[in-house]
Each structure stands twice: as structure tokens, then as C-alpha cells.
mmCIF file of C-alpha atoms in Angstrom:
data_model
loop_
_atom_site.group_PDB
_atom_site.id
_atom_site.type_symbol
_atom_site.label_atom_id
_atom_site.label_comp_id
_atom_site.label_asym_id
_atom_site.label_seq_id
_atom_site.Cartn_x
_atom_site.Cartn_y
_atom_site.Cartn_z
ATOM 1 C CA UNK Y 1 0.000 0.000 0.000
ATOM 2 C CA UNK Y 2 2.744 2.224 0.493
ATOM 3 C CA UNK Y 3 3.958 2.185 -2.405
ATOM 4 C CA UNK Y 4 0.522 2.813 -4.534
ATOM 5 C CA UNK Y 5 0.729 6.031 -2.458
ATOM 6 C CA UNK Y 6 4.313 6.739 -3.488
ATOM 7 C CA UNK Y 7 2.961 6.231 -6.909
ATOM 8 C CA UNK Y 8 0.120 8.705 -6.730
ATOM 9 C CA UNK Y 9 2.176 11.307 -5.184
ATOM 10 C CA UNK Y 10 4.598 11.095 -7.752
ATOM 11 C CA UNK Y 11 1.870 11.130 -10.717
ATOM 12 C CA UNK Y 12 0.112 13.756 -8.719
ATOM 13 C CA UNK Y 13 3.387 16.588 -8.198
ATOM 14 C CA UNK Y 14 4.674 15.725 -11.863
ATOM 15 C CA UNK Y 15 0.808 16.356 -13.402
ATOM 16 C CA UNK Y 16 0.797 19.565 -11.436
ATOM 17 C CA UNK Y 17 3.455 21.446 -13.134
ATOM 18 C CA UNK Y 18 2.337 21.084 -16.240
ATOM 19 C CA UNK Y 19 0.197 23.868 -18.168
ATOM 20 C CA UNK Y 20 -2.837 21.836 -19.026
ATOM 21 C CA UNK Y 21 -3.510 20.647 -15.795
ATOM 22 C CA UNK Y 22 -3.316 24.354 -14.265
ATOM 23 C CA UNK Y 23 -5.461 25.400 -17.425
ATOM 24 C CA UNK Y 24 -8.093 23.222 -16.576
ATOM 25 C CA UNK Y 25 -8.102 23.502 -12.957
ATOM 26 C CA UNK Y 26 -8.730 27.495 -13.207
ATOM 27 C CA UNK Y 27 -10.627 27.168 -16.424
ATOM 28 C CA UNK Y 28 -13.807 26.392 -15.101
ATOM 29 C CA UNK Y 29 -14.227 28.512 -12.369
ATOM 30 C CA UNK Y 30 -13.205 31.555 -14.224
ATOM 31 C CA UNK Y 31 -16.103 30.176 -17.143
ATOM 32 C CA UNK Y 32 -18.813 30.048 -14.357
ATOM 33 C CA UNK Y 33 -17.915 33.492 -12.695
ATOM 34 C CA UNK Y 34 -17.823 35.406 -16.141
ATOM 35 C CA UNK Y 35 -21.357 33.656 -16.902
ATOM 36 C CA UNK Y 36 -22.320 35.075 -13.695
ATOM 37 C CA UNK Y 37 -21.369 38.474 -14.524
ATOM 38 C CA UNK Y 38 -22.337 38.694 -17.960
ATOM 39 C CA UNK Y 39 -26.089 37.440 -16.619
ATOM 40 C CA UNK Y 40 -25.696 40.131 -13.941
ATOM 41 C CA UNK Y 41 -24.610 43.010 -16.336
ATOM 42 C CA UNK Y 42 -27.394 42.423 -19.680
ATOM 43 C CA UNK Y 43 -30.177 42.290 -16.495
ATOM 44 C CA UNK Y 44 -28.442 45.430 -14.948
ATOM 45 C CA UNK Y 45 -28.728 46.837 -18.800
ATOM 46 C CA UNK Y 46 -32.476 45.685 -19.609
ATOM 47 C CA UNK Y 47 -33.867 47.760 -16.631
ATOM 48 C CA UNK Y 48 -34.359 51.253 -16.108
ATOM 49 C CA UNK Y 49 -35.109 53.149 -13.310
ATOM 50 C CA UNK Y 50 -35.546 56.525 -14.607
ATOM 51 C CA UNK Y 51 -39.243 58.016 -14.282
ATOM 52 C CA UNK Y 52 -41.670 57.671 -17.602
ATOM 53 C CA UNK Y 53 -44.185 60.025 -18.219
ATOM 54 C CA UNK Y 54 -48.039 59.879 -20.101
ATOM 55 C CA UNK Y 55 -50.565 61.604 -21.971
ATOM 56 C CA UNK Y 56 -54.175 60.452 -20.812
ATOM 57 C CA UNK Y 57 -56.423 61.621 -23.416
ATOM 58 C CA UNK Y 58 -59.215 59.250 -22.363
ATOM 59 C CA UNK Y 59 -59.869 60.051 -18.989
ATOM 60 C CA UNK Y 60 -58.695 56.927 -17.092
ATOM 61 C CA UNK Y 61 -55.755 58.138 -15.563
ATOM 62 C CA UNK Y 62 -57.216 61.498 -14.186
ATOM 63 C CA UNK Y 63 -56.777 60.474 -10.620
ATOM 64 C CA UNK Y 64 -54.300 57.146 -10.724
ATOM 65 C CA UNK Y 65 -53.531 54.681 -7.981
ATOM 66 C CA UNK Y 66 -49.224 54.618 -7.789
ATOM 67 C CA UNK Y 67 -48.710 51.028 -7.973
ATOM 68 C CA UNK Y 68 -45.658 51.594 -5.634
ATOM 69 C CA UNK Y 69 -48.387 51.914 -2.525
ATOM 70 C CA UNK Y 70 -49.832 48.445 -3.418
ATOM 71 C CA UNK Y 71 -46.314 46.621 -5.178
ATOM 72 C CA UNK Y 72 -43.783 45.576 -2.718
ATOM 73 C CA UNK Y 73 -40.534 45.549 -5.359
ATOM 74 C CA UNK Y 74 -39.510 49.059 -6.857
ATOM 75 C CA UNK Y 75 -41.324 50.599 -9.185
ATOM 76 C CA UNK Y 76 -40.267 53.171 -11.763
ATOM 77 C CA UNK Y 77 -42.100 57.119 -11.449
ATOM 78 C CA UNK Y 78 -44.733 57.620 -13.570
ATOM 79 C CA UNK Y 79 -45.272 61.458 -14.190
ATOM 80 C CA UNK Y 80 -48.756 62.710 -15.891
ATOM 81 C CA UNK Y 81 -48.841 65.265 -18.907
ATOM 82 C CA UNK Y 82 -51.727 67.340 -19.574
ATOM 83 C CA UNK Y 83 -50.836 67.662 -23.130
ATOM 84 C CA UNK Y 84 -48.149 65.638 -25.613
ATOM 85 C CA UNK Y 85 -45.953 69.015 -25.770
ATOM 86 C CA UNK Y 86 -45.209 68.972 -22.155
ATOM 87 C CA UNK Y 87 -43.568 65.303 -22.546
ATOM 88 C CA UNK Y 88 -41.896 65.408 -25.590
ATOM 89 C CA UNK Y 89 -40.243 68.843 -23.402
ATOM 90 C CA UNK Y 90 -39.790 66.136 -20.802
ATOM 91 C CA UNK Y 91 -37.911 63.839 -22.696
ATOM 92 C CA UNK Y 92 -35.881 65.759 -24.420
ATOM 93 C CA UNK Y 93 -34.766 67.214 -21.372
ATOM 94 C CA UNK Y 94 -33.849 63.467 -20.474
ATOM 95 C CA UNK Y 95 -36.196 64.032 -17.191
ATOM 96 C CA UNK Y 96 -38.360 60.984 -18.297
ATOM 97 C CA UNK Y 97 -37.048 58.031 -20.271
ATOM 98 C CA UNK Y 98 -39.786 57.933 -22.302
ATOM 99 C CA UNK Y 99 -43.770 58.607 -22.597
ATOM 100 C CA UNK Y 100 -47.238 56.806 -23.412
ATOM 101 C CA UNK Y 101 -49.802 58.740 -24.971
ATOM 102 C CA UNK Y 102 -53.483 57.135 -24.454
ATOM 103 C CA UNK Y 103 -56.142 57.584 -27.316
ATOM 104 C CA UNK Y 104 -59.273 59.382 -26.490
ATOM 105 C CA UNK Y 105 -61.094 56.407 -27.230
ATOM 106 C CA UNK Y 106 -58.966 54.216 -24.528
ATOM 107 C CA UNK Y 107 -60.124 51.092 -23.948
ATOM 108 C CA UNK Y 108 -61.840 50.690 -27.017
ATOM 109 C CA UNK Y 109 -58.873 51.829 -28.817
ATOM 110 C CA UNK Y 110 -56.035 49.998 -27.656
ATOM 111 C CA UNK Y 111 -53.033 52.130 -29.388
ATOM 112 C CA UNK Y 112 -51.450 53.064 -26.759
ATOM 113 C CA UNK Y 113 -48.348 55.211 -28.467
ATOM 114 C CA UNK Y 114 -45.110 55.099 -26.707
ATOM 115 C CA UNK Y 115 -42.220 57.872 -27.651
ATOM 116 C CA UNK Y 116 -38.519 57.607 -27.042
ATOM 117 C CA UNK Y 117 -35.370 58.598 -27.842
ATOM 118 C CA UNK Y 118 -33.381 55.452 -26.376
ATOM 119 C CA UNK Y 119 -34.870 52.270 -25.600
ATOM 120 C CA UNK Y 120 -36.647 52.249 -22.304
ATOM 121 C CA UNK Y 121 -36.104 49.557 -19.891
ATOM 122 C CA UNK Y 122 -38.428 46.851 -19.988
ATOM 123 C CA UNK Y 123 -39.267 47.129 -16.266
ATOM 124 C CA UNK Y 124 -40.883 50.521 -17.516
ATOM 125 C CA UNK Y 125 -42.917 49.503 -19.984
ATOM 126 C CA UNK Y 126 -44.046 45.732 -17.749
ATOM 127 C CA UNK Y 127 -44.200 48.615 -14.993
ATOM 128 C CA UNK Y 128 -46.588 50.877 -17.557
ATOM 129 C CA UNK Y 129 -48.647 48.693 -17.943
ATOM 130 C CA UNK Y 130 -49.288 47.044 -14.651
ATOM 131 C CA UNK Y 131 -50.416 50.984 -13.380
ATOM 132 C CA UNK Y 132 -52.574 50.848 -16.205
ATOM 133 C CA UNK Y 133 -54.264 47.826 -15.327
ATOM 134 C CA UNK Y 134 -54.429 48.623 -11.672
ATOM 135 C CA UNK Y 135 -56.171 51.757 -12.312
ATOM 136 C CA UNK Y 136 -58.966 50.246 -14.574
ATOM 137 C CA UNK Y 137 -59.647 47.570 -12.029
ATOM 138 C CA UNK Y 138 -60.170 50.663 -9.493
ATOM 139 C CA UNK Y 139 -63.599 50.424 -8.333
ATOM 140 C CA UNK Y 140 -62.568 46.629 -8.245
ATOM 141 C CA UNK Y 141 -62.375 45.244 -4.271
ATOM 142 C CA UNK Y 142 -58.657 46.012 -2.746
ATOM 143 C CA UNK Y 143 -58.275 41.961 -2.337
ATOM 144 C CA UNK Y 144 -58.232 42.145 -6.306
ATOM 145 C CA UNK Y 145 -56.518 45.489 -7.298
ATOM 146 C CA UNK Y 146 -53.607 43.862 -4.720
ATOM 147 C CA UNK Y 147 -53.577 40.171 -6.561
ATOM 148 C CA UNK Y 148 -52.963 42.161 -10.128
ATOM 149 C CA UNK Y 149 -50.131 44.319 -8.718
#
């Protein structure tokens, strides 16, 4: 038995030096923290955080529930505009991100527009959209308004 041992160690110290074995023995660990941080960084790039203003020409926004009091993870700013003027101003003053205008005809018409000069975040627009939803279902019970948030 002493000798097998012998054996190994020697295997073992003479596999060590060499620059495959060192290769693969770092190789994977650096692979699995890059993944990690490349995962990290595109969902660091896909969200935004900066406010995003609308246009409610219909009405159903005139006096909106903020989903932040009801949602328990952030929430981006949503900033009203009493005319379209006032939020391209906004964004072009990089205030807002970007902007939703409503059609007059909202909910019939479902053409929401939505106005940017770079790419919004797609928290905003998920985030949009959930405020819209919350504030149609707002003569709903709480139990339900809460369940959609």
C-alpha cells in the first residue's frame, strides 16, 4: 500500500506542473464566474429606473392609484402630462425616459403610443402597464386590485 501512495504522489506533483492541468483547474471557475457576470450586467442593462411620463387623453388616468403603494418591489415614477408638448419637453430634457400617450377612445382603442429617444427599460414599460391595469380595475375590491399588482 505504500507504495501505490508513493505512486500517486509522484503522478500527482509531476501532473501539477504542467500547463494543461493548471489550465483546466482554473478554467472552469473563471467560465462560471464570467457567466455570472455577464447574466448580472445584460439584467443590470435591460432595466431602467428613470421616471416615464403619459398623456391620458381618455380620462382613465385622471386620478391614478401609484402602484408603488400596493407593489412591494420598486417601481419606476410615472409622471402625468396634460398635453403631448409637455412630454416630448420632458424627454428631451432626459427628465423621463420615455412617454405613453393614451387615445381618447382608450379602452376601445387599444393604441397606446409610446415615444422615445433610447430604448426604455423593460421594467418601464411591464411597470406601464401594470399601473394601467391597476387603475382600470379601481372600483374593483382592494383583495383584487392587490392580486394584479
Amino acid at each position: 500500500m505504500k507504495k501505490i501512495w508513493f505512486v500517486v504522489r509522484y503522478e500527482y506533483s509531476k501532473a501539477i506542473r504542467q500547463k494543461g492541468f493548471l489550465l483546466a483547474l482554473f478554467s472552469l471557475p473563471l467560465f462560471i464566474g464570467l457567466s455570472v457576470g455577464l447574466g448580472i450586467f445584460i439584467n443590470s442593462q435591460e432595466n431602467n429606473s428613470a421616471a416615464v411620463g403619459y398623456v391620458d387623453n381618455s380620462g382613465v388616468l385622471n386620478d391614478p392609484i401609484p402602484i408603488s403603494n400596493i407593489s412591494e418591489r420598486d417601481r419606476v415614477e410615472f409622471v402625468q402630462f396634460s398635453i403631448e408638448a409637455e412630454a416630448k419637453e420632458a424627454l428631451e430634457s432626459k427628465s423621463i425616459q420615455a412617454y405613453f400617450i393614451l387615445p381618447e377612445d382608450y379602452p376601445a382603442n387599444k393604441n397606446i403610443g409610446l415615444f422615445f429617444y433610447d430604448q426604455p427599460g423593460e421594467n418601464s414599460i411591464r411597470d406601464f402597464y401594470d399601473f394601467l391595469q391597476l387603475n382600470l380595475v379601481s372600483g374593483s375590491q382592494t383583495e383584487i386590485r392587490n392580486r394584479l399588482a
